[in-house]
Protein backbone atom coordinates (compact mmCIF):
# COMPACT_ATOMS: atom_id res chain seq x y z
CA UNK A 1 0.00 0.00 0.00
CA UNK A 2 1.25 3.47 -0.89
CA UNK A 3 0.54 6.30 1.52
CA UNK A 4 -0.14 9.80 0.18
CA UNK A 5 -0.35 12.59 2.76
CA UNK A 6 -2.53 15.60 2.03
CA UNK A 7 -1.02 18.58 3.77
CA UNK A 8 -2.54 22.05 3.98
CA UNK A 9 -4.15 24.62 6.23
CA UNK A 10 -7.71 24.29 7.52
CA UNK A 11 -9.90 25.20 4.56
CA UNK A 12 -7.26 24.32 1.96
CA UNK A 13 -9.56 21.64 0.51
CA UNK A 14 -7.89 18.43 1.68
CA UNK A 15 -11.19 16.64 2.37
CA UNK A 16 -12.84 17.86 -0.84
CA UNK A 17 -9.88 16.85 -3.01
CA UNK A 18 -9.58 13.45 -1.29
CA UNK A 19 -13.31 12.80 -1.68
CA UNK A 20 -13.17 13.50 -5.42
CA UNK A 21 -10.02 11.44 -5.96
CA UNK A 22 -11.65 8.46 -4.25
CA UNK A 23 -14.91 8.88 -6.18
CA UNK A 24 -12.92 8.62 -9.43
CA UNK A 25 -10.68 5.71 -8.40
CA UNK A 26 -11.95 2.91 -6.17
CA UNK A 27 -8.42 1.66 -5.45
CA UNK A 28 -7.92 4.73 -3.26
CA UNK A 29 -9.07 5.04 0.33
CA UNK A 30 -9.51 8.35 2.17
CA UNK A 31 -8.87 8.59 5.91
CA UNK A 32 -9.48 11.94 7.59
CA UNK A 33 -8.12 12.32 11.12
CA UNK A 34 -10.72 15.02 11.83
CA UNK A 35 -13.52 12.65 10.77
CA UNK A 36 -12.04 9.86 12.92
CA UNK A 37 -12.02 12.20 15.91
CA UNK A 38 -15.51 13.62 15.27
CA UNK A 39 -16.82 10.07 15.07
CA UNK A 40 -15.06 9.15 18.34
CA UNK A 41 -16.55 12.25 20.02
CA UNK A 42 -20.06 11.32 18.79
CA UNK A 43 -19.70 7.76 20.03
CA UNK A 44 -18.24 8.90 23.38
CA UNK A 45 -15.27 6.57 23.19
CA UNK A 46 -12.43 7.22 25.68
CA UNK A 47 -10.39 8.83 22.85
CA UNK A 48 -13.38 10.95 21.81
CA UNK A 49 -14.04 12.20 25.33
CA UNK A 50 -10.38 13.15 25.69
CA UNK A 51 -10.25 14.87 22.28
CA UNK A 52 -13.44 16.91 22.53
CA UNK A 53 -12.18 19.84 24.60
CA UNK A 54 -9.08 20.32 22.41
CA UNK A 55 -11.20 20.29 19.26
CA UNK A 56 -13.64 22.85 20.67
CA UNK A 57 -10.73 25.23 21.29
CA UNK A 58 -9.25 24.60 17.86
CA UNK A 59 -6.13 23.06 19.38
CA UNK A 60 -4.46 19.85 18.30
CA UNK A 61 -5.33 16.74 20.30
CA UNK A 62 -2.30 14.97 21.87
CA UNK A 63 0.00 13.36 19.29
CA UNK A 64 -0.19 9.88 20.84
CA UNK A 65 -3.99 9.88 20.83
CA UNK A 66 -4.46 10.58 17.13
CA UNK A 67 -1.42 8.52 16.11
CA UNK A 68 -2.92 5.50 17.88
CA UNK A 69 -6.31 5.92 16.15
CA UNK A 70 -4.65 6.15 12.73
CA UNK A 71 -2.28 3.22 13.44
CA UNK A 72 -5.21 1.01 14.53
CA UNK A 73 -7.09 1.83 11.38
CA UNK A 74 -4.07 1.28 9.11
CA UNK A 75 -3.36 -2.11 10.69
CA UNK A 76 -6.87 -3.24 9.76
CA UNK A 77 -6.83 -1.87 6.20
CA UNK A 78 -6.73 -4.49 3.54
CA UNK A 79 -7.04 -3.80 -0.12
CA UNK A 80 -6.49 -0.15 -0.99
CA UNK A 81 -3.67 0.51 -3.41
CA UNK A 82 -3.27 4.03 -2.08
CA UNK A 83 -4.21 5.43 1.31
CA UNK A 84 -4.90 9.18 1.28
CA UNK A 85 -4.21 10.60 4.71
CA UNK A 86 -6.03 13.90 5.26
CA UNK A 87 -5.19 15.93 8.37
CA UNK A 88 -2.57 13.53 9.70
CA UNK A 89 0.27 14.03 10.46
CA UNK A 90 0.03 17.58 11.76
CA UNK A 91 3.23 17.76 13.82
CA UNK A 92 6.77 16.49 13.31
CA UNK A 93 6.26 14.06 16.23
CA UNK A 94 3.18 12.63 14.46
CA UNK A 95 5.17 12.31 11.24
CA UNK A 96 7.78 10.25 13.09
CA UNK A 97 5.04 8.05 14.60
CA UNK A 98 3.57 7.62 11.12
CA UNK A 99 6.96 6.50 9.79
CA UNK A 100 6.89 3.63 12.28
CA UNK A 101 3.30 2.72 11.44
CA UNK A 102 4.07 2.72 7.72
CA UNK A 103 6.97 0.40 8.37
CA UNK A 104 4.87 -1.89 10.61
CA UNK A 105 2.22 -2.17 7.87
CA UNK A 106 4.80 -2.87 5.15
CA UNK A 107 3.53 0.26 3.32
CA UNK A 108 5.53 3.08 1.76
CA UNK A 109 5.19 6.87 1.66
CA UNK A 110 4.90 7.91 -1.96
CA UNK A 111 4.05 11.63 -1.82
CA UNK A 112 3.15 14.52 0.44
CA UNK A 113 0.78 16.84 -1.43
CA UNK A 114 0.79 20.40 -0.11
CA UNK A 115 -2.36 22.30 -1.08
CA UNK A 116 -1.24 25.91 -1.34
CA UNK A 117 -4.02 28.44 -0.62
CA UNK A 118 -3.63 32.13 0.39
CA UNK A 119 -4.86 33.05 3.89
CA UNK A 120 -7.72 35.33 2.78
CA UNK A 121 -9.21 32.49 0.71
CA UNK A 122 -8.88 30.06 3.64
CA UNK A 123 -10.95 32.36 5.87
CA UNK A 124 -13.72 32.56 3.24
CA UNK A 125 -13.71 28.81 2.66
CA UNK A 126 -14.02 28.03 6.37
CA UNK A 127 -16.81 30.62 6.84
CA UNK A 128 -18.86 29.09 3.99
CA UNK A 129 -18.19 25.42 4.73
CA UNK A 130 -21.14 23.12 5.41
CA UNK A 131 -20.98 19.43 6.20
CA UNK A 132 -23.43 16.57 6.23
CA UNK A 133 -23.17 14.93 9.66
CA UNK A 134 -24.91 11.83 8.31
CA UNK A 135 -22.54 10.88 5.46
CA UNK A 136 -19.60 13.27 5.86
CA UNK A 137 -20.00 15.01 2.46
CA UNK A 138 -18.64 18.55 2.35
CA UNK A 139 -20.07 21.67 0.66
CA UNK A 140 -19.50 25.42 0.45
CA UNK A 141 -22.38 27.89 0.27
CA UNK A 142 -21.06 29.54 -2.89
CA UNK A 143 -18.14 27.43 -4.23
CA UNK A 144 -19.71 23.96 -3.92
CA UNK A 145 -23.41 24.53 -3.18
CA UNK A 146 -25.78 21.59 -2.73
CA UNK A 147 -28.57 21.24 -5.30
CA UNK A 148 -31.17 22.09 -2.63
CA UNK A 149 -30.17 24.70 -0.07
CA UNK A 150 -29.19 23.08 3.24
CA UNK A 151 -29.71 19.49 2.03
CA UNK A 152 -27.01 16.92 1.24
CA UNK A 153 -27.03 15.84 -2.44
CA UNK A 154 -25.69 12.41 -1.52
CA UNK A 155 -28.00 11.32 1.31
CA UNK A 156 -30.63 14.01 1.89
CA UNK A 157 -29.29 14.83 5.37
CA UNK A 158 -29.54 18.36 6.82
CA UNK A 159 -26.28 20.27 6.34
CA UNK A 160 -24.60 21.85 9.35
CA UNK A 161 -21.83 24.30 10.15
CA UNK A 162 -18.98 22.48 11.89
CA UNK A 163 -18.72 23.55 15.54
CA UNK A 164 -15.06 24.53 15.12
CA UNK A 165 -15.73 26.63 11.98
CA UNK A 166 -16.87 29.64 14.05
CA UNK A 167 -14.61 32.68 13.39
CA UNK A 168 -12.81 32.60 16.77
CA UNK A 169 -11.94 28.88 16.70
CA UNK A 170 -11.09 29.00 13.00
CA UNK A 171 -8.61 31.82 13.68
CA UNK A 172 -6.97 29.69 16.35
CA UNK A 173 -6.81 26.67 14.02
CA UNK A 174 -5.01 28.75 11.38
CA UNK A 175 -2.50 29.95 14.01
CA UNK A 176 -1.99 26.36 15.22
CA UNK A 177 -1.37 25.29 11.61
CA UNK A 178 1.33 27.95 11.20
CA UNK A 179 3.04 27.07 14.48
CA UNK A 180 2.79 23.28 14.54
CA UNK A 181 2.12 21.95 11.03
CA UNK A 182 4.11 24.27 8.75
CA UNK A 183 7.42 22.73 10.05
CA UNK A 184 6.29 19.51 8.33
CA UNK A 185 6.76 21.19 4.95
CA UNK A 186 10.50 21.40 5.50
CA UNK A 187 10.55 17.95 7.10
CA UNK A 188 9.12 16.31 3.97
CA UNK A 189 10.87 18.64 1.53
CA UNK A 190 14.21 17.43 2.93
CA UNK A 191 13.15 13.88 2.05
CA UNK A 192 12.28 14.84 -1.52
CA UNK A 193 8.62 13.72 -1.25
CA UNK A 194 6.88 17.12 -1.04
CA UNK A 195 4.68 18.07 -4.02
CA UNK A 196 3.28 21.62 -4.04
CA UNK A 197 -0.12 21.96 -5.65
CA UNK A 198 -1.92 25.23 -6.29
CA UNK A 199 -5.12 24.83 -4.26
CA UNK A 200 -7.11 27.65 -5.91
CA UNK A 201 -9.16 27.82 -9.10
CA UNK A 202 -11.76 25.38 -10.45
CA UNK A 203 -12.09 22.32 -8.21
CA UNK A 204 -11.64 19.84 -11.07
CA UNK A 205 -8.30 21.42 -11.95
CA UNK A 206 -7.10 21.28 -8.35
CA UNK A 207 -8.06 17.59 -8.14
CA UNK A 208 -6.28 16.85 -11.42
CA UNK A 209 -3.12 18.64 -10.26
CA UNK A 210 -3.18 16.60 -7.02
CA UNK A 211 -3.82 13.32 -8.90
CA UNK A 212 -0.79 13.82 -11.11
CA UNK A 213 1.58 13.93 -8.10
CA UNK A 214 1.30 10.24 -7.19
P1 LIG B 1 -9.93 18.77 10.67
O1 LIG B 1 -11.24 18.12 10.39
O2 LIG B 1 -8.78 18.09 10.00
O3 LIG B 1 -9.94 20.25 10.44
O4 LIG B 1 -9.68 18.57 12.25
C1 LIG B 1 -10.57 19.08 13.21
C2 LIG B 1 -9.89 19.09 14.58
O5 LIG B 1 -9.56 17.76 14.96
C3 LIG B 1 -8.58 19.86 14.65
O6 LIG B 1 -8.77 21.25 14.86
C4 LIG B 1 -7.91 19.19 15.84
O7 LIG B 1 -8.50 19.61 17.08
C5 LIG B 1 -8.31 17.74 15.65
N1 LIG B 1 -7.34 17.02 14.79
C6 LIG B 1 -7.55 16.50 13.55
N2 LIG B 1 -6.44 15.89 13.09
C7 LIG B 1 -5.50 16.04 14.05
C8 LIG B 1 -4.14 15.65 14.18
N3 LIG B 1 -3.50 15.00 13.19
N4 LIG B 1 -3.49 15.97 15.32
C9 LIG B 1 -4.10 16.62 16.32
N5 LIG B 1 -5.37 17.04 16.27
C10 LIG B 1 -6.08 16.74 15.15
PDB file of C-alpha atoms and ligand atoms in Angstrom:
ATOM      1  CA  UNK A   1       0.000   0.000   0.000  1.00  0.00           C
ATOM      2  CA  UNK A   2       1.249   3.471  -0.893  1.00  0.00           C
ATOM      3  CA  UNK A   3       0.542   6.297   1.522  1.00  0.00           C
ATOM      4  CA  UNK A   4      -0.137   9.804   0.185  1.00  0.00           C
ATOM      5  CA  UNK A   5      -0.346  12.586   2.763  1.00  0.00           C
ATOM      6  CA  UNK A   6      -2.535  15.596   2.029  1.00  0.00           C
ATOM      7  CA  UNK A   7      -1.024  18.582   3.775  1.00  0.00           C
ATOM      8  CA  UNK A   8      -2.536  22.049   3.976  1.00  0.00           C
ATOM      9  CA  UNK A   9      -4.149  24.620   6.229  1.00  0.00           C
ATOM     10  CA  UNK A  10      -7.711  24.287   7.524  1.00  0.00           C
ATOM     11  CA  UNK A  11      -9.904  25.197   4.563  1.00  0.00           C
ATOM     12  CA  UNK A  12      -7.264  24.323   1.957  1.00  0.00           C
ATOM     13  CA  UNK A  13      -9.555  21.643   0.508  1.00  0.00           C
ATOM     14  CA  UNK A  14      -7.887  18.428   1.676  1.00  0.00           C
ATOM     15  CA  UNK A  15     -11.190  16.644   2.368  1.00  0.00           C
ATOM     16  CA  UNK A  16     -12.837  17.859  -0.841  1.00  0.00           C
ATOM     17  CA  UNK A  17      -9.885  16.846  -3.008  1.00  0.00           C
ATOM     18  CA  UNK A  18      -9.582  13.447  -1.289  1.00  0.00           C
ATOM     19  CA  UNK A  19     -13.315  12.804  -1.682  1.00  0.00           C
ATOM     20  CA  UNK A  20     -13.169  13.503  -5.424  1.00  0.00           C
ATOM     21  CA  UNK A  21     -10.025  11.443  -5.959  1.00  0.00           C
ATOM     22  CA  UNK A  22     -11.653   8.456  -4.247  1.00  0.00           C
ATOM     23  CA  UNK A  23     -14.913   8.883  -6.185  1.00  0.00           C
ATOM     24  CA  UNK A  24     -12.921   8.619  -9.433  1.00  0.00           C
ATOM     25  CA  UNK A  25     -10.681   5.708  -8.403  1.00  0.00           C
ATOM     26  CA  UNK A  26     -11.948   2.910  -6.170  1.00  0.00           C
ATOM     27  CA  UNK A  27      -8.422   1.661  -5.449  1.00  0.00           C
ATOM     28  CA  UNK A  28      -7.916   4.734  -3.262  1.00  0.00           C
ATOM     29  CA  UNK A  29      -9.068   5.038   0.333  1.00  0.00           C
ATOM     30  CA  UNK A  30      -9.509   8.345   2.174  1.00  0.00           C
ATOM     31  CA  UNK A  31      -8.874   8.591   5.911  1.00  0.00           C
ATOM     32  CA  UNK A  32      -9.478  11.945   7.591  1.00  0.00           C
ATOM     33  CA  UNK A  33      -8.117  12.319  11.125  1.00  0.00           C
ATOM     34  CA  UNK A  34     -10.718  15.023  11.827  1.00  0.00           C
ATOM     35  CA  UNK A  35     -13.523  12.648  10.769  1.00  0.00           C
ATOM     36  CA  UNK A  36     -12.036   9.864  12.920  1.00  0.00           C
ATOM     37  CA  UNK A  37     -12.017  12.205  15.906  1.00  0.00           C
ATOM     38  CA  UNK A  38     -15.513  13.624  15.269  1.00  0.00           C
ATOM     39  CA  UNK A  39     -16.817  10.070  15.068  1.00  0.00           C
ATOM     40  CA  UNK A  40     -15.056   9.150  18.336  1.00  0.00           C
ATOM     41  CA  UNK A  41     -16.545  12.247  20.018  1.00  0.00           C
ATOM     42  CA  UNK A  42     -20.055  11.320  18.791  1.00  0.00           C
ATOM     43  CA  UNK A  43     -19.697   7.761  20.028  1.00  0.00           C
ATOM     44  CA  UNK A  44     -18.244   8.902  23.383  1.00  0.00           C
ATOM     45  CA  UNK A  45     -15.274   6.568  23.194  1.00  0.00           C
ATOM     46  CA  UNK A  46     -12.432   7.221  25.681  1.00  0.00           C
ATOM     47  CA  UNK A  47     -10.394   8.828  22.851  1.00  0.00           C
ATOM     48  CA  UNK A  48     -13.385  10.955  21.814  1.00  0.00           C
ATOM     49  CA  UNK A  49     -14.045  12.205  25.330  1.00  0.00           C
ATOM     50  CA  UNK A  50     -10.383  13.148  25.692  1.00  0.00           C
ATOM     51  CA  UNK A  51     -10.251  14.865  22.280  1.00  0.00           C
ATOM     52  CA  UNK A  52     -13.442  16.912  22.529  1.00  0.00           C
ATOM     53  CA  UNK A  53     -12.176  19.844  24.602  1.00  0.00           C
ATOM     54  CA  UNK A  54      -9.083  20.318  22.412  1.00  0.00           C
ATOM     55  CA  UNK A  55     -11.203  20.293  19.264  1.00  0.00           C
ATOM     56  CA  UNK A  56     -13.638  22.848  20.667  1.00  0.00           C
ATOM     57  CA  UNK A  57     -10.733  25.230  21.291  1.00  0.00           C
ATOM     58  CA  UNK A  58      -9.253  24.598  17.860  1.00  0.00           C
ATOM     59  CA  UNK A  59      -6.128  23.059  19.382  1.00  0.00           C
ATOM     60  CA  UNK A  60      -4.462  19.850  18.300  1.00  0.00           C
ATOM     61  CA  UNK A  61      -5.327  16.744  20.295  1.00  0.00           C
ATOM     62  CA  UNK A  62      -2.300  14.974  21.866  1.00  0.00           C
ATOM     63  CA  UNK A  63       0.001  13.364  19.293  1.00  0.00           C
ATOM     64  CA  UNK A  64      -0.190   9.884  20.836  1.00  0.00           C
ATOM     65  CA  UNK A  65      -3.990   9.883  20.830  1.00  0.00           C
ATOM     66  CA  UNK A  66      -4.456  10.575  17.130  1.00  0.00           C
ATOM     67  CA  UNK A  67      -1.416   8.523  16.108  1.00  0.00           C
ATOM     68  CA  UNK A  68      -2.924   5.500  17.879  1.00  0.00           C
ATOM     69  CA  UNK A  69      -6.309   5.922  16.152  1.00  0.00           C
ATOM     70  CA  UNK A  70      -4.650   6.145  12.730  1.00  0.00           C
ATOM     71  CA  UNK A  71      -2.283   3.224  13.441  1.00  0.00           C
ATOM     72  CA  UNK A  72      -5.207   1.006  14.527  1.00  0.00           C
ATOM     73  CA  UNK A  73      -7.088   1.829  11.383  1.00  0.00           C
ATOM     74  CA  UNK A  74      -4.069   1.280   9.115  1.00  0.00           C
ATOM     75  CA  UNK A  75      -3.362  -2.113  10.690  1.00  0.00           C
ATOM     76  CA  UNK A  76      -6.875  -3.238   9.760  1.00  0.00           C
ATOM     77  CA  UNK A  77      -6.829  -1.873   6.199  1.00  0.00           C
ATOM     78  CA  UNK A  78      -6.726  -4.487   3.536  1.00  0.00           C
ATOM     79  CA  UNK A  79      -7.043  -3.801  -0.118  1.00  0.00           C
ATOM     80  CA  UNK A  80      -6.487  -0.148  -0.994  1.00  0.00           C
ATOM     81  CA  UNK A  81      -3.667   0.513  -3.411  1.00  0.00           C
ATOM     82  CA  UNK A  82      -3.267   4.033  -2.075  1.00  0.00           C
ATOM     83  CA  UNK A  83      -4.209   5.434   1.312  1.00  0.00           C
ATOM     84  CA  UNK A  84      -4.904   9.180   1.281  1.00  0.00           C
ATOM     85  CA  UNK A  85      -4.207  10.605   4.712  1.00  0.00           C
ATOM     86  CA  UNK A  86      -6.029  13.895   5.256  1.00  0.00           C
ATOM     87  CA  UNK A  87      -5.190  15.930   8.372  1.00  0.00           C
ATOM     88  CA  UNK A  88      -2.572  13.526   9.702  1.00  0.00           C
ATOM     89  CA  UNK A  89       0.266  14.025  10.463  1.00  0.00           C
ATOM     90  CA  UNK A  90       0.028  17.583  11.761  1.00  0.00           C
ATOM     91  CA  UNK A  91       3.233  17.761  13.822  1.00  0.00           C
ATOM     92  CA  UNK A  92       6.772  16.494  13.313  1.00  0.00           C
ATOM     93  CA  UNK A  93       6.257  14.062  16.225  1.00  0.00           C
ATOM     94  CA  UNK A  94       3.185  12.628  14.460  1.00  0.00           C
ATOM     95  CA  UNK A  95       5.174  12.308  11.235  1.00  0.00           C
ATOM     96  CA  UNK A  96       7.776  10.255  13.090  1.00  0.00           C
ATOM     97  CA  UNK A  97       5.043   8.055  14.597  1.00  0.00           C
ATOM     98  CA  UNK A  98       3.571   7.621  11.122  1.00  0.00           C
ATOM     99  CA  UNK A  99       6.964   6.502   9.789  1.00  0.00           C
ATOM    100  CA  UNK A 100       6.894   3.626  12.281  1.00  0.00           C
ATOM    101  CA  UNK A 101       3.295   2.719  11.444  1.00  0.00           C
ATOM    102  CA  UNK A 102       4.066   2.725   7.718  1.00  0.00           C
ATOM    103  CA  UNK A 103       6.973   0.397   8.366  1.00  0.00           C
ATOM    104  CA  UNK A 104       4.873  -1.892  10.613  1.00  0.00           C
ATOM    105  CA  UNK A 105       2.223  -2.174   7.872  1.00  0.00           C
ATOM    106  CA  UNK A 106       4.797  -2.867   5.146  1.00  0.00           C
ATOM    107  CA  UNK A 107       3.534   0.256   3.318  1.00  0.00           C
ATOM    108  CA  UNK A 108       5.533   3.084   1.758  1.00  0.00           C
ATOM    109  CA  UNK A 109       5.189   6.869   1.664  1.00  0.00           C
ATOM    110  CA  UNK A 110       4.900   7.910  -1.963  1.00  0.00           C
ATOM    111  CA  UNK A 111       4.050  11.634  -1.824  1.00  0.00           C
ATOM    112  CA  UNK A 112       3.146  14.524   0.438  1.00  0.00           C
ATOM    113  CA  UNK A 113       0.777  16.841  -1.432  1.00  0.00           C
ATOM    114  CA  UNK A 114       0.788  20.397  -0.108  1.00  0.00           C
ATOM    115  CA  UNK A 115      -2.360  22.302  -1.080  1.00  0.00           C
ATOM    116  CA  UNK A 116      -1.235  25.915  -1.336  1.00  0.00           C
ATOM    117  CA  UNK A 117      -4.016  28.443  -0.625  1.00  0.00           C
ATOM    118  CA  UNK A 118      -3.630  32.132   0.386  1.00  0.00           C
ATOM    119  CA  UNK A 119      -4.860  33.052   3.893  1.00  0.00           C
ATOM    120  CA  UNK A 120      -7.725  35.326   2.778  1.00  0.00           C
ATOM    121  CA  UNK A 121      -9.208  32.493   0.706  1.00  0.00           C
ATOM    122  CA  UNK A 122      -8.881  30.065   3.639  1.00  0.00           C
ATOM    123  CA  UNK A 123     -10.954  32.357   5.867  1.00  0.00           C
ATOM    124  CA  UNK A 124     -13.724  32.564   3.244  1.00  0.00           C
ATOM    125  CA  UNK A 125     -13.714  28.812   2.660  1.00  0.00           C
ATOM    126  CA  UNK A 126     -14.018  28.033   6.366  1.00  0.00           C
ATOM    127  CA  UNK A 127     -16.810  30.616   6.841  1.00  0.00           C
ATOM    128  CA  UNK A 128     -18.862  29.088   3.992  1.00  0.00           C
ATOM    129  CA  UNK A 129     -18.188  25.423   4.732  1.00  0.00           C
ATOM    130  CA  UNK A 130     -21.145  23.121   5.412  1.00  0.00           C
ATOM    131  CA  UNK A 131     -20.982  19.427   6.201  1.00  0.00           C
ATOM    132  CA  UNK A 132     -23.429  16.573   6.226  1.00  0.00           C
ATOM    133  CA  UNK A 133     -23.168  14.933   9.660  1.00  0.00           C
ATOM    134  CA  UNK A 134     -24.915  11.825   8.305  1.00  0.00           C
ATOM    135  CA  UNK A 135     -22.539  10.884   5.456  1.00  0.00           C
ATOM    136  CA  UNK A 136     -19.599  13.266   5.860  1.00  0.00           C
ATOM    137  CA  UNK A 137     -19.998  15.009   2.459  1.00  0.00           C
ATOM    138  CA  UNK A 138     -18.639  18.553   2.347  1.00  0.00           C
ATOM    139  CA  UNK A 139     -20.066  21.673   0.660  1.00  0.00           C
ATOM    140  CA  UNK A 140     -19.498  25.415   0.447  1.00  0.00           C
ATOM    141  CA  UNK A 141     -22.379  27.891   0.271  1.00  0.00           C
ATOM    142  CA  UNK A 142     -21.064  29.539  -2.894  1.00  0.00           C
ATOM    143  CA  UNK A 143     -18.138  27.434  -4.226  1.00  0.00           C
ATOM    144  CA  UNK A 144     -19.710  23.956  -3.922  1.00  0.00           C
ATOM    145  CA  UNK A 145     -23.408  24.526  -3.184  1.00  0.00           C
ATOM    146  CA  UNK A 146     -25.779  21.587  -2.733  1.00  0.00           C
ATOM    147  CA  UNK A 147     -28.575  21.235  -5.305  1.00  0.00           C
ATOM    148  CA  UNK A 148     -31.169  22.093  -2.635  1.00  0.00           C
ATOM    149  CA  UNK A 149     -30.169  24.704  -0.073  1.00  0.00           C
ATOM    150  CA  UNK A 150     -29.187  23.082   3.244  1.00  0.00           C
ATOM    151  CA  UNK A 151     -29.708  19.494   2.031  1.00  0.00           C
ATOM    152  CA  UNK A 152     -27.005  16.925   1.242  1.00  0.00           C
ATOM    153  CA  UNK A 153     -27.028  15.839  -2.437  1.00  0.00           C
ATOM    154  CA  UNK A 154     -25.687  12.406  -1.517  1.00  0.00           C
ATOM    155  CA  UNK A 155     -28.005  11.316   1.312  1.00  0.00           C
ATOM    156  CA  UNK A 156     -30.634  14.012   1.888  1.00  0.00           C
ATOM    157  CA  UNK A 157     -29.292  14.833   5.372  1.00  0.00           C
ATOM    158  CA  UNK A 158     -29.542  18.361   6.821  1.00  0.00           C
ATOM    159  CA  UNK A 159     -26.276  20.274   6.336  1.00  0.00           C
ATOM    160  CA  UNK A 160     -24.602  21.855   9.350  1.00  0.00           C
ATOM    161  CA  UNK A 161     -21.829  24.296  10.154  1.00  0.00           C
ATOM    162  CA  UNK A 162     -18.982  22.480  11.888  1.00  0.00           C
ATOM    163  CA  UNK A 163     -18.716  23.549  15.538  1.00  0.00           C
ATOM    164  CA  UNK A 164     -15.064  24.534  15.119  1.00  0.00           C
ATOM    165  CA  UNK A 165     -15.726  26.632  11.981  1.00  0.00           C
ATOM    166  CA  UNK A 166     -16.868  29.639  14.051  1.00  0.00           C
ATOM    167  CA  UNK A 167     -14.608  32.679  13.394  1.00  0.00           C
ATOM    168  CA  UNK A 168     -12.813  32.601  16.766  1.00  0.00           C
ATOM    169  CA  UNK A 169     -11.935  28.880  16.704  1.00  0.00           C
ATOM    170  CA  UNK A 170     -11.094  28.996  12.998  1.00  0.00           C
ATOM    171  CA  UNK A 171      -8.607  31.822  13.677  1.00  0.00           C
ATOM    172  CA  UNK A 172      -6.974  29.689  16.346  1.00  0.00           C
ATOM    173  CA  UNK A 173      -6.810  26.671  14.020  1.00  0.00           C
ATOM    174  CA  UNK A 174      -5.007  28.752  11.384  1.00  0.00           C
ATOM    175  CA  UNK A 175      -2.498  29.945  14.011  1.00  0.00           C
ATOM    176  CA  UNK A 176      -1.994  26.361  15.219  1.00  0.00           C
ATOM    177  CA  UNK A 177      -1.368  25.291  11.606  1.00  0.00           C
ATOM    178  CA  UNK A 178       1.331  27.951  11.205  1.00  0.00           C
ATOM    179  CA  UNK A 179       3.036  27.069  14.483  1.00  0.00           C
ATOM    180  CA  UNK A 180       2.791  23.278  14.539  1.00  0.00           C
ATOM    181  CA  UNK A 181       2.123  21.948  11.034  1.00  0.00           C
ATOM    182  CA  UNK A 182       4.113  24.270   8.745  1.00  0.00           C
ATOM    183  CA  UNK A 183       7.423  22.733  10.050  1.00  0.00           C
ATOM    184  CA  UNK A 184       6.294  19.512   8.333  1.00  0.00           C
ATOM    185  CA  UNK A 185       6.757  21.185   4.950  1.00  0.00           C
ATOM    186  CA  UNK A 186      10.498  21.403   5.503  1.00  0.00           C
ATOM    187  CA  UNK A 187      10.548  17.948   7.101  1.00  0.00           C
ATOM    188  CA  UNK A 188       9.125  16.308   3.969  1.00  0.00           C
ATOM    189  CA  UNK A 189      10.872  18.643   1.530  1.00  0.00           C
ATOM    190  CA  UNK A 190      14.206  17.431   2.928  1.00  0.00           C
ATOM    191  CA  UNK A 191      13.155  13.879   2.046  1.00  0.00           C
ATOM    192  CA  UNK A 192      12.278  14.836  -1.524  1.00  0.00           C
ATOM    193  CA  UNK A 193       8.624  13.723  -1.254  1.00  0.00           C
ATOM    194  CA  UNK A 194       6.881  17.123  -1.043  1.00  0.00           C
ATOM    195  CA  UNK A 195       4.681  18.071  -4.019  1.00  0.00           C
ATOM    196  CA  UNK A 196       3.284  21.616  -4.037  1.00  0.00           C
ATOM    197  CA  UNK A 197      -0.121  21.960  -5.645  1.00  0.00           C
ATOM    198  CA  UNK A 198      -1.916  25.234  -6.286  1.00  0.00           C
ATOM    199  CA  UNK A 199      -5.118  24.834  -4.261  1.00  0.00           C
ATOM    200  CA  UNK A 200      -7.107  27.650  -5.914  1.00  0.00           C
ATOM    201  CA  UNK A 201      -9.161  27.822  -9.104  1.00  0.00           C
ATOM    202  CA  UNK A 202     -11.759  25.380 -10.449  1.00  0.00           C
ATOM    203  CA  UNK A 203     -12.086  22.320  -8.207  1.00  0.00           C
ATOM    204  CA  UNK A 204     -11.645  19.836 -11.072  1.00  0.00           C
ATOM    205  CA  UNK A 205      -8.304  21.416 -11.951  1.00  0.00           C
ATOM    206  CA  UNK A 206      -7.096  21.277  -8.348  1.00  0.00           C
ATOM    207  CA  UNK A 207      -8.061  17.595  -8.144  1.00  0.00           C
ATOM    208  CA  UNK A 208      -6.277  16.845 -11.416  1.00  0.00           C
ATOM    209  CA  UNK A 209      -3.122  18.643 -10.263  1.00  0.00           C
ATOM    210  CA  UNK A 210      -3.182  16.602  -7.024  1.00  0.00           C
ATOM    211  CA  UNK A 211      -3.819  13.322  -8.905  1.00  0.00           C
ATOM    212  CA  UNK A 212      -0.785  13.820 -11.112  1.00  0.00           C
ATOM    213  CA  UNK A 213       1.575  13.925  -8.096  1.00  0.00           C
ATOM    214  CA  UNK A 214       1.301  10.243  -7.190  1.00  0.00           C
TER     215      UNK A 214
HETATM  216  P1  LIG B   1      -9.928  18.767  10.670  1.00  0.00           P
HETATM  217  O1  LIG B   1     -11.238  18.121  10.386  1.00  0.00           O
HETATM  218  O2  LIG B   1      -8.784  18.088  10.002  1.00  0.00           O
HETATM  219  O3  LIG B   1      -9.937  20.248  10.442  1.00  0.00           O
HETATM  220  O4  LIG B   1      -9.679  18.569  12.249  1.00  0.00           O
HETATM  221  C1  LIG B   1     -10.568  19.078  13.211  1.00  0.00           C
HETATM  222  C2  LIG B   1      -9.889  19.095  14.578  1.00  0.00           C
HETATM  223  O5  LIG B   1      -9.558  17.756  14.958  1.00  0.00           O
HETATM  224  C3  LIG B   1      -8.584  19.859  14.652  1.00  0.00           C
HETATM  225  O6  LIG B   1      -8.769  21.247  14.859  1.00  0.00           O
HETATM  226  C4  LIG B   1      -7.911  19.187  15.843  1.00  0.00           C
HETATM  227  O7  LIG B   1      -8.496  19.608  17.075  1.00  0.00           O
HETATM  228  C5  LIG B   1      -8.306  17.738  15.647  1.00  0.00           C
HETATM  229  N1  LIG B   1      -7.338  17.016  14.795  1.00  0.00           N
HETATM  230  C6  LIG B   1      -7.548  16.501  13.551  1.00  0.00           C
HETATM  231  N2  LIG B   1      -6.439  15.892  13.088  1.00  0.00           N
HETATM  232  C7  LIG B   1      -5.502  16.038  14.053  1.00  0.00           C
HETATM  233  C8  LIG B   1      -4.141  15.651  14.176  1.00  0.00           C
HETATM  234  N3  LIG B   1      -3.497  14.997  13.188  1.00  0.00           N
HETATM  235  N4  LIG B   1      -3.488  15.971  15.315  1.00  0.00           N
HETATM  236  C9  LIG B   1      -4.100  16.616  16.317  1.00  0.00           C
HETATM  237  N5  LIG B   1      -5.374  17.039  16.270  1.00  0.00           N
HETATM  238  C10 LIG B   1      -6.081  16.742  15.153  1.00  0.00           C
END
